[in-house]
C-alpha cells in the first residue's frame, strides 16, 4: 500500500469516527468518550501525514510512534463506547476492525524502519573502522 493510500485510509477512518461521534447520545460519558475519540483519530491521521514528509528515518520512526499511540487510543475509545453501552457494538465493529488494521500496518512499518535504521548504522560503523 502506498503512503498516499494509507493517508486516504487514515483520513477516512477519522471521518468515520467524526460521523460516529455525531450519532452518540447526549450525556457526560458520551461527550468525554466522543471528544477523546475524535482527538485521537484525527491526530493519528494528521501525524501519519506528517510522517510521510519526515526529514529523516529517525523523524519518521518518532512520528510513527505517535501515530501508533493515537491509533491505539482511538480503538480503545471505540471499544469503551461499546462496552459502556453508549453505542451498539454492531455499529462500531467495522470501525474497530479498521483501527486495528491501521495499527498493525503502522507497527509493521515502524519495525521495518527501525531495522533499516539499525542496518544503516551498522554499515556506517563498519566503514569508519
XYZ file of C-alpha atoms in Angstrom:
129
model
C 0.000 0.000 0.000
C 1.391 3.402 -0.938
C 1.792 6.237 1.565
C -0.928 8.137 -0.310
C -3.325 5.198 0.035
C -2.541 4.988 3.751
C -3.156 8.721 4.125
C -6.523 8.164 2.486
C -7.348 5.292 4.831
C -6.411 7.347 7.869
C -8.468 10.292 6.647
C -11.485 8.051 6.003
C -11.025 6.476 9.437
C -11.042 9.938 11.047
C -14.135 10.934 9.061
C -15.934 7.735 10.103
C -15.075 8.498 13.725
C -16.409 12.050 13.386
C -19.676 10.724 11.923
C -19.945 8.088 14.667
C -19.417 10.650 17.414
C -22.182 12.755 15.877
C -24.548 9.822 16.491
C -23.629 9.315 20.150
C -26.373 10.029 22.684
C -26.134 13.137 24.829
C -24.630 12.734 28.263
C -21.394 13.329 30.152
C -19.813 9.924 29.455
C -20.641 10.029 25.744
C -19.279 13.572 25.489
C -15.968 12.654 27.128
C -15.566 9.489 25.062
C -16.593 11.287 21.882
C -14.173 14.158 22.414
C -11.274 11.824 23.195
C -12.120 9.582 20.249
C -12.206 12.448 17.744
C -8.951 13.862 19.115
C -7.163 10.506 18.879
C -8.426 9.536 15.412
C -7.785 12.933 13.837
C -4.365 13.121 15.484
C -3.466 9.700 14.080
C -4.446 10.842 10.583
C -2.577 14.145 10.839
C 0.531 12.547 12.300
C 0.595 9.857 9.615
C 0.543 12.641 7.050
C 3.441 14.301 8.894
C 5.356 11.003 8.959
C 5.112 10.861 5.179
C 7.212 14.018 4.946
C 9.655 13.149 7.718
C 13.106 14.686 7.349
C 14.973 11.547 8.390
C 14.418 7.920 9.265
C 14.632 8.825 12.968
C 11.996 11.533 12.464
C 9.801 9.022 10.616
C 10.111 6.498 13.451
C 9.279 9.173 16.025
C 6.200 10.329 14.112
C 5.065 6.740 13.524
C 5.316 6.144 17.278
C 2.832 8.975 17.755
C 0.578 7.509 15.045
C 0.759 4.122 16.784
C -0.156 5.629 20.148
C -3.048 7.702 18.784
C -4.443 4.861 16.667
C -4.307 2.512 19.643
C -6.013 5.131 21.795
C -8.769 5.614 19.238
C -9.500 1.872 19.174
C -9.632 1.950 22.980
C -12.283 4.700 22.956
C -14.347 2.956 20.265
C -14.276 -0.278 22.257
C -15.053 1.536 25.512
C -18.077 3.256 23.955
C -19.467 -0.166 23.052
C -18.602 -1.731 26.425
C -20.266 1.198 28.219
C -23.385 0.621 26.091
C -23.135 4.146 24.696
C -23.341 2.713 21.196
C -24.295 -0.738 19.988
C -21.344 -2.953 19.069
C -22.622 -3.834 15.563
C -22.404 -0.128 14.703
C -18.689 0.022 15.539
C -17.373 -3.395 14.508
C -16.161 -2.197 11.101
C -14.612 0.930 12.577
C -12.864 -1.066 15.281
C -11.530 -3.514 12.689
C -10.220 -0.659 10.519
C -8.471 0.889 13.520
C -6.855 -2.437 14.381
C -5.743 -2.958 10.766
C -4.253 0.533 10.592
C -2.493 -0.081 13.894
C -0.993 -3.354 12.628
C 0.277 -1.643 9.467
C 1.820 1.196 11.480
C 3.540 -1.209 13.890
C 4.930 -3.229 10.982
C 6.119 -0.106 9.170
C 7.814 1.179 12.300
C 9.573 -2.168 12.852
C 10.834 -2.137 9.274
C 12.100 1.438 9.630
C 13.884 0.577 12.887
C 15.524 -2.475 11.302
C 16.691 -0.405 8.328
C 17.993 2.280 10.659
C 19.966 -0.286 12.665
C 21.358 -1.806 9.457
C 22.429 1.617 8.165
C 24.070 2.483 11.486
C 25.913 -0.836 11.491
C 27.153 -0.247 7.951
C 28.379 3.238 8.898
C 30.242 1.850 11.910
C 31.955 -0.754 9.720
C 33.041 1.944 7.261
C 34.682 4.023 9.989
C 36.635 1.106 11.451
